[in-house]
Amino acid sequence: MKAKKIIMAALCCFSVFSLVSCNLNDDDNGNTGLSPIQIKTAYTAVKDIHNGKLVYTPLASTGSSKNDTINISWDISTDSTMTIHNFPVSALADNITSSNYSDLKTALENVNTTDLSCFIGFYQLNPISFLINPISPSFNLSYGGATHKIQIAFYLNTTYSAGIYDYQNNGILEMQIIEAGIYIDGSQSSALSTSKAFLIDSTK
């Protein structure tokens, strides 16, 4: 399927990006290049609640290279916003392998799930495509004898973090977002061993 090939190509290539391309405070939904009428057309095609699968590969250190697949839903509620519901925080913590951050990893795993708010920006009509800019989820976590503000950063304003709805191919809607880094008390840490892609797949 055309849409899946595009997304999976991105999934294979995401690691070439540097963490400096991620701006923790950037909430811009991007310069779409489409007219208001075109944006309305694109939004009308993909709006409302979707159900599907979250797919990611756990780190090799877990002893498995098989993809994890988790049921997930998301709501495209306006032409510039989307919410991914009940995103597993343990999956975001999976990249933490250094023993220096073992307490942080455990604290994040205990959060369970979070709703991930995103800005979106439509930039193409055939197939309908939109950038996805997740807003960094923030957690106040107690570990190591203190309470810390933890923020998870994602890649922004790149077609490697995007959604594609192929209405000519059975209405396949696929999205990808990329976890880029972890901030502790406002400063970027070295907690993540690498950036990590998450594929979200559904039919509308």
Phi, psi and omega in degrees: 000136186302311183298318182294322179297320180296312181295317182292329175297319177295320181300326182282339189251357190299334189290351181286346182281151176265150178299337182292347178285352181261129178248113186302325187259004183279116178244022179288136179269010172090161176270105190284326182079359178262154176284161177305323179293319178295320178297319178298319178299314180295315181297317181301326182287332188241000186294169177089191187269137178237150174237142181189209184236138169263126184237129175207159180257118176299157178298151181300333182295344179280352179090005180221137175251007181279138179300140169270138180234124186231136174295138182207159177224158178210155186235114173269096193265336175219177180283005179223003182222150177211147175236125173265118188270142173053048176287129184288116181292332178299328177292326177290331181276350187299329182286350181281110183243340182290136178296341178293340183240023182296323178294321177296316180300314179298319180297318178293319180298331180282350179289332181080267183228165175213150171277127185257107179279140183222145164270142177233158178213114180289135181227359182203147183256337185223096356285162177298125184225144180214142173289150176236119178243091179296138173279128185305115175292145185236138181224137171264107188242139177259120176199157179062026177082010180210165176258132184234146172271119182248130177233137177259123182259146179235161173294144183231153174051048175218144179290355172282347174239090192202171175235149179226125177246111181261090184290346177271358182232063177062024175067037179289126175241120179230146181223157173220136170232156185231118174288129188246330184186170178234129177257135178241118181052041175087356181244139179292134181253175174255030185293324180275139178280335180194167172289161188217130182264144175235125179259132179240126193229136177203173164238139184269000000 
